[in-house]
CSV table of C-alpha atoms in Angstrom, one decimal:
chain,number,residue,atom,x,y,z
A,1,UNK,CA,0.0,0.0,0.0
A,2,UNK,CA,1.0,3.6,0.4
A,3,UNK,CA,3.4,3.8,3.3
A,4,UNK,CA,6.2,6.4,3.9
A,5,UNK,CA,8.8,3.6,4.7
A,6,UNK,CA,12.1,3.7,2.8
A,7,UNK,CA,12.2,1.5,-0.3
A,8,UNK,CA,15.1,0.8,-2.7
A,9,UNK,CA,13.4,2.8,-5.5
A,10,UNK,CA,13.1,5.8,-3.2
A,11,UNK,CA,16.8,5.6,-2.3
A,12,UNK,CA,17.7,5.6,-6.0
A,13,UNK,CA,15.3,8.6,-6.6
A,14,UNK,CA,16.9,10.5,-3.7
A,15,UNK,CA,20.4,9.9,-4.9
A,16,UNK,CA,19.6,10.9,-8.4
A,17,UNK,CA,18.1,14.2,-7.2
A,18,UNK,CA,21.1,14.7,-4.9
A,19,UNK,CA,23.5,14.4,-7.8
A,20,UNK,CA,21.3,16.4,-10.1
A,21,UNK,CA,21.0,19.3,-7.6
A,22,UNK,CA,24.8,19.4,-7.1
A,23,UNK,CA,25.3,19.4,-10.9
A,24,UNK,CA,22.8,22.2,-11.3
A,25,UNK,CA,24.6,24.2,-8.5
A,26,UNK,CA,28.1,23.8,-10.0
A,27,UNK,CA,26.7,24.7,-13.4
A,28,UNK,CA,25.1,27.9,-12.0
A,29,UNK,CA,28.4,28.8,-10.3
A,30,UNK,CA,30.4,28.3,-13.6
A,31,UNK,CA,27.8,30.4,-15.5
A,32,UNK,CA,28.0,33.2,-13.0
A,33,UNK,CA,31.7,33.4,-12.3
A,34,UNK,CA,33.7,32.1,-15.3
A,35,UNK,CA,34.5,35.1,-17.6
A,36,UNK,CA,32.7,35.2,-20.9
A,37,UNK,CA,35.9,35.0,-23.0
A,38,UNK,CA,36.9,31.7,-21.4
A,39,UNK,CA,33.4,30.3,-22.2
A,40,UNK,CA,33.6,31.5,-25.8
A,41,UNK,CA,37.0,29.9,-26.2
A,42,UNK,CA,35.4,26.6,-25.1
A,43,UNK,CA,32.7,27.0,-27.8
A,44,UNK,CA,29.8,27.8,-25.4
A,45,UNK,CA,28.6,31.0,-27.1
A,46,UNK,CA,24.8,30.7,-26.7
A,47,UNK,CA,24.5,30.8,-22.9
A,48,UNK,CA,22.2,33.4,-21.3
A,49,UNK,CA,23.5,36.8,-20.2
A,50,UNK,CA,25.2,36.8,-16.8
A,51,UNK,CA,22.8,39.5,-15.8
A,52,UNK,CA,20.2,36.8,-15.2
A,53,UNK,CA,22.5,35.0,-12.7
A,54,UNK,CA,21.8,37.9,-10.3
A,55,UNK,CA,18.3,38.9,-11.6
A,56,UNK,CA,16.6,35.6,-11.2
A,57,UNK,CA,17.4,35.1,-7.5
A,58,UNK,CA,16.4,38.7,-6.7
A,59,UNK,CA,13.1,38.1,-8.5
A,60,UNK,CA,12.5,35.0,-6.5
A,61,UNK,CA,13.2,36.6,-3.1
A,62,UNK,CA,11.0,39.7,-3.9
A,63,UNK,CA,8.2,37.3,-4.9
A,64,UNK,CA,8.4,35.4,-1.6
A,65,UNK,CA,8.3,38.7,0.3
A,66,UNK,CA,5.3,40.0,-1.6
A,67,UNK,CA,3.6,36.6,-1.2
A,68,UNK,CA,3.5,37.0,2.6
A,69,UNK,CA,1.8,40.4,2.4
A,70,UNK,CA,-0.5,39.3,-0.5
A,71,UNK,CA,-1.7,36.2,1.3
A,72,UNK,CA,-2.5,38.2,4.4
A,73,UNK,CA,-4.3,40.8,2.3
A,74,UNK,CA,-6.4,38.2,0.4
A,75,UNK,CA,-7.4,36.6,3.7
A,76,UNK,CA,-8.6,39.9,5.1
A,77,UNK,CA,-10.5,40.7,1.9
A,78,UNK,CA,-12.4,37.4,1.8
A,79,UNK,CA,-13.5,37.7,5.4
A,80,UNK,CA,-17.3,38.4,5.4
A,81,UNK,CA,-18.2,41.9,6.6
A,82,UNK,CA,-20.2,42.2,9.9
A,83,UNK,CA,-23.5,42.9,8.1
A,84,UNK,CA,-23.6,40.0,5.7
A,85,UNK,CA,-25.7,36.9,6.1
A,86,UNK,CA,-22.7,34.7,5.5
A,87,UNK,CA,-21.8,35.1,9.2
A,88,UNK,CA,-25.1,33.4,10.1
A,89,UNK,CA,-25.9,30.8,7.5
A,90,UNK,CA,-24.9,29.5,4.1
A,91,UNK,CA,-26.4,27.5,1.2
A,92,UNK,CA,-25.9,24.1,2.8
A,93,UNK,CA,-27.6,25.1,6.0
A,94,UNK,CA,-30.6,26.5,4.2
A,95,UNK,CA,-31.2,23.3,2.2
A,96,UNK,CA,-30.6,20.8,5.0
A,97,UNK,CA,-33.4,18.2,5.6
A,98,UNK,CA,-35.0,17.7,8.9
A,99,UNK,CA,-34.6,14.1,10.1
A,100,UNK,CA,-37.4,12.6,12.2
A,101,UNK,CA,-36.9,12.5,15.9
A,102,UNK,CA,-36.4,8.9,17.3
A,103,UNK,CA,-36.9,7.9,20.9
A,104,UNK,CA,-33.7,7.1,22.8
A,105,UNK,CA,-31.5,7.7,19.8
A,106,UNK,CA,-28.8,10.4,19.5
A,107,UNK,CA,-30.3,13.3,17.5
A,108,UNK,CA,-29.1,13.7,14.0
A,109,UNK,CA,-26.4,16.2,13.2
A,110,UNK,CA,-27.7,19.5,11.9
A,111,UNK,CA,-26.9,23.2,11.7
A,112,UNK,CA,-28.9,24.8,14.6
A,113,UNK,CA,-30.3,28.3,13.8
A,114,UNK,CA,-28.6,31.2,15.6
A,115,UNK,CA,-31.7,32.2,17.5
A,116,UNK,CA,-31.9,28.8,19.2
A,117,UNK,CA,-28.2,28.8,20.0
A,118,UNK,CA,-28.5,32.3,21.6
A,119,UNK,CA,-31.5,31.3,23.7
A,120,UNK,CA,-29.6,28.2,25.0
A,121,UNK,CA,-26.5,30.2,25.8
A,122,UNK,CA,-27.8,33.5,27.2
A,123,UNK,CA,-31.2,32.8,28.6
A,124,UNK,CA,-30.8,30.2,31.3
A,125,UNK,CA,-34.0,28.3,32.1
A,126,UNK,CA,-35.0,28.4,35.8
B,1,UNK,CA,-22.8,66.2,28.3
B,2,UNK,CA,-19.9,67.5,26.2
B,3,UNK,CA,-18.0,65.5,23.6
B,4,UNK,CA,-15.3,63.2,25.0
B,5,UNK,CA,-12.3,63.4,22.8
B,6,UNK,CA,-9.1,61.8,24.0
B,7,UNK,CA,-6.3,64.3,24.7
B,8,UNK,CA,-3.7,61.8,23.5
B,9,UNK,CA,-5.1,61.3,20.0
B,10,UNK,CA,-5.9,65.0,19.6
B,11,UNK,CA,-2.4,66.2,20.5
B,12,UNK,CA,-0.8,63.3,18.4
B,13,UNK,CA,-2.8,64.3,15.3
B,14,UNK,CA,-2.1,68.0,15.8
B,15,UNK,CA,1.6,67.5,16.3
B,16,UNK,CA,1.8,65.3,13.3
B,17,UNK,CA,0.1,67.8,11.0
B,18,UNK,CA,2.1,70.8,12.4
B,19,UNK,CA,5.4,68.8,12.1
B,20,UNK,CA,4.7,68.0,8.5
B,21,UNK,CA,3.8,71.7,7.9
B,22,UNK,CA,7.0,72.9,9.5
B,23,UNK,CA,8.9,70.4,7.3
B,24,UNK,CA,7.2,71.8,4.2
B,25,UNK,CA,7.9,75.4,5.4
B,26,UNK,CA,11.6,74.5,5.9
B,27,UNK,CA,11.7,73.2,2.3
B,28,UNK,CA,9.6,75.9,0.5
B,29,UNK,CA,10.3,79.0,2.7
B,30,UNK,CA,6.6,80.0,2.2
B,31,UNK,CA,4.9,81.1,5.4
B,32,UNK,CA,1.4,80.5,4.0
B,33,UNK,CA,2.1,76.8,4.7
B,34,UNK,CA,2.0,77.3,8.4
B,35,UNK,CA,-1.3,79.2,8.4
B,36,UNK,CA,-2.7,76.6,6.0
B,37,UNK,CA,-1.7,73.9,8.5
B,38,UNK,CA,-3.5,75.6,11.4
B,39,UNK,CA,-6.6,76.0,9.2
B,40,UNK,CA,-6.5,72.4,8.1
B,41,UNK,CA,-6.2,71.2,11.7
B,42,UNK,CA,-9.3,73.2,12.8
B,43,UNK,CA,-11.4,72.2,9.8
B,44,UNK,CA,-10.3,68.6,10.2
B,45,UNK,CA,-11.3,68.6,13.9
B,46,UNK,CA,-14.7,70.0,13.1
B,47,UNK,CA,-15.4,67.4,10.3
B,48,UNK,CA,-14.2,64.6,12.6
B,49,UNK,CA,-16.5,65.6,15.4
B,50,UNK,CA,-19.5,66.0,13.1
B,51,UNK,CA,-19.2,62.9,10.9
B,52,UNK,CA,-16.9,60.4,12.6
B,53,UNK,CA,-16.9,60.6,16.4
B,54,UNK,CA,-20.0,58.9,17.8
B,55,UNK,CA,-20.6,59.9,21.3
B,56,UNK,CA,-23.7,57.8,22.2
B,57,UNK,CA,-25.6,54.9,20.7
B,58,UNK,CA,-29.0,53.9,21.9
B,59,UNK,CA,-31.5,51.2,21.2
B,60,UNK,CA,-35.2,51.7,21.7
B,61,UNK,CA,-37.5,48.6,21.4
B,62,UNK,CA,-41.2,49.1,21.4
B,63,UNK,CA,-43.0,45.8,21.3
B,64,UNK,CA,-45.9,46.7,19.0
B,65,UNK,CA,-44.2,49.3,16.8
B,66,UNK,CA,-40.5,48.5,16.0
B,67,UNK,CA,-36.9,49.1,16.9
B,68,UNK,CA,-35.2,52.5,16.7
B,69,UNK,CA,-31.4,52.8,16.7
B,70,UNK,CA,-30.0,56.3,17.4
B,71,UNK,CA,-26.4,57.4,17.1
B,72,UNK,CA,-25.5,60.9,18.4
B,73,UNK,CA,-22.2,62.4,17.2
B,74,UNK,CA,-19.9,64.6,19.2
B,75,UNK,CA,-21.1,67.8,17.5
B,76,UNK,CA,-24.6,67.1,18.5
B,77,UNK,CA,-25.9,65.6,15.3
B,78,UNK,CA,-28.2,62.6,15.7
B,79,UNK,CA,-29.0,60.0,13.1
B,80,UNK,CA,-31.7,57.4,13.6
B,81,UNK,CA,-32.8,54.2,11.9
B,82,UNK,CA,-36.2,52.8,12.5
B,83,UNK,CA,-37.2,49.2,11.7
B,84,UNK,CA,-40.8,48.2,12.0
B,85,UNK,CA,-41.6,45.1,14.0
B,86,UNK,CA,-43.0,43.2,11.0
B,87,UNK,CA,-39.6,43.1,9.4
B,88,UNK,CA,-37.7,42.0,12.6
B,89,UNK,CA,-37.1,38.3,12.9
B,90,UNK,CA,-34.9,38.3,16.0
B,91,UNK,CA,-32.2,40.2,17.9
B,92,UNK,CA,-29.2,38.0,18.5
B,93,UNK,CA,-25.6,38.1,19.7
B,94,UNK,CA,-23.5,37.0,16.7
B,95,UNK,CA,-19.8,36.2,16.7
B,96,UNK,CA,-17.7,37.2,13.6
B,97,UNK,CA,-14.1,37.6,12.6
B,98,UNK,CA,-13.2,41.3,12.5
B,99,UNK,CA,-9.6,42.3,11.6
B,100,UNK,CA,-7.5,39.8,13.5
B,101,UNK,CA,-10.0,39.0,16.4
B,102,UNK,CA,-13.3,37.3,16.9
B,103,UNK,CA,-15.8,39.8,18.4
B,104,UNK,CA,-19.3,39.5,19.8
B,105,UNK,CA,-21.8,42.0,18.5
B,106,UNK,CA,-25.5,42.5,18.8
B,107,UNK,CA,-27.5,42.5,15.6
B,108,UNK,CA,-31.0,42.6,14.3
B,109,UNK,CA,-32.0,39.8,11.9
B,110,UNK,CA,-34.5,41.0,9.3
B,111,UNK,CA,-37.2,38.7,8.0
B,112,UNK,CA,-37.1,37.4,4.5
B,113,UNK,CA,-40.5,38.0,2.9
B,114,UNK,CA,-40.5,34.8,0.8
B,115,UNK,CA,-39.0,32.4,3.3
B,116,UNK,CA,-40.3,32.4,6.9
B,117,UNK,CA,-37.2,30.7,8.2
B,118,UNK,CA,-34.7,32.8,6.2
B,119,UNK,CA,-32.8,35.9,7.1
B,120,UNK,CA,-32.7,38.6,4.4
B,121,UNK,CA,-30.4,41.1,6.1
B,122,UNK,CA,-28.2,41.5,9.2
B,123,UNK,CA,-28.1,45.0,10.9
B,124,UNK,CA,-25.2,45.2,13.3
B,125,UNK,CA,-25.7,47.5,16.4
B,126,UNK,CA,-23.4,49.5,18.6
B,127,UNK,CA,-20.6,49.5,16.0
B,128,UNK,CA,-18.7,52.4,17.6
B,129,UNK,CA,-19.0,51.6,21.3
B,130,UNK,CA,-18.5,47.8,20.8
B,131,UNK,CA,-19.6,46.7,24.2
B,132,UNK,CA,-18.3,43.5,25.7
B,133,UNK,CA,-20.1,40.2,26.1
B,134,UNK,CA,-21.4,40.8,29.6
B,135,UNK,CA,-23.0,44.1,28.6
B,136,UNK,CA,-24.4,42.5,25.4
B,137,UNK,CA,-26.0,39.7,27.4
B,138,UNK,CA,-28.0,42.2,29.5
B,139,UNK,CA,-29.2,44.0,26.4
B,140,UNK,CA,-30.1,40.7,24.8
B,141,UNK,CA,-32.1,39.5,27.7
B,142,UNK,CA,-34.1,42.7,27.8
B,143,UNK,CA,-34.8,42.6,24.0
B,144,UNK,CA,-35.9,39.0,24.2
B,145,UNK,CA,-38.4,39.8,27.0
B,146,UNK,CA,-40.0,42.4,24.7
B,147,UNK,CA,-39.8,40.3,21.6
B,148,UNK,CA,-41.5,37.3,23.3
B,149,UNK,CA,-44.5,39.4,24.1
B,150,UNK,CA,-45.3,40.0,20.4
B,151,UNK,CA,-45.7,36.3,19.9
B,152,UNK,CA,-47.9,35.6,23.0
B,153,UNK,CA,-50.1,38.7,22.4
B,154,UNK,CA,-51.4,38.3,18.8
B,155,UNK,CA,-52.3,41.5,17.1
B,156,UNK,CA,-55.6,42.0,15.4
B,157,UNK,CA,-54.7,42.5,11.7
């Protein structure tokens, strides 16, 4: 079944990713630091501009920083205002069916209207 | 009773405006900036007292007529909202997320004309004074006493 235990295939995937990520990192360092003339003399003339070796990480970090603020803002925008009916009910609660009451059985689960809940909480019966 | 404006916020706002004006004056060497700043402060205070700062909010429930909500501003202006009893379904204490907190607030549920069980609109009350739960419970109990009477004493239509 699906268990998180280590398997031989997973060990091979892990090692392949490990080698691949080291290769990618060394390649990135070569691209960023080795002077262009040396790369041209090796025949590698069509590599992207070195400008991008600095620009792409900066883009990534700015995106992460904006993402924090953006997520917070989206959350605040999608909170229902105090005067909307979404704070009280929603489509599922309006369309729920009333199950019949059976003796000595646990009552069925349902969304209790807010008036009833308020009476139970704040008006103690004597 | 006079308006209760906090000395802290008044002096903070005045100092901020006058500091900005002095900075502008130091940049532009135009003395009109300073008198304009004083003018703006006075006008801003008057607008705030008349349109923003609510001094008192009151709720009047008459069992056979309706509910009236009055807000009186610091300048003496009073604005009222009246909701007739036929439209009122119930007065409840609702909890909702506001900014980063969950607050309790009293609200009037208006009846949906088509659906007898449905709520068409929610009118929040006491939005400026924001009383706490123990105060809301007292108001809730008094409102429920009055609202129950309209069910047990049927009107002659």
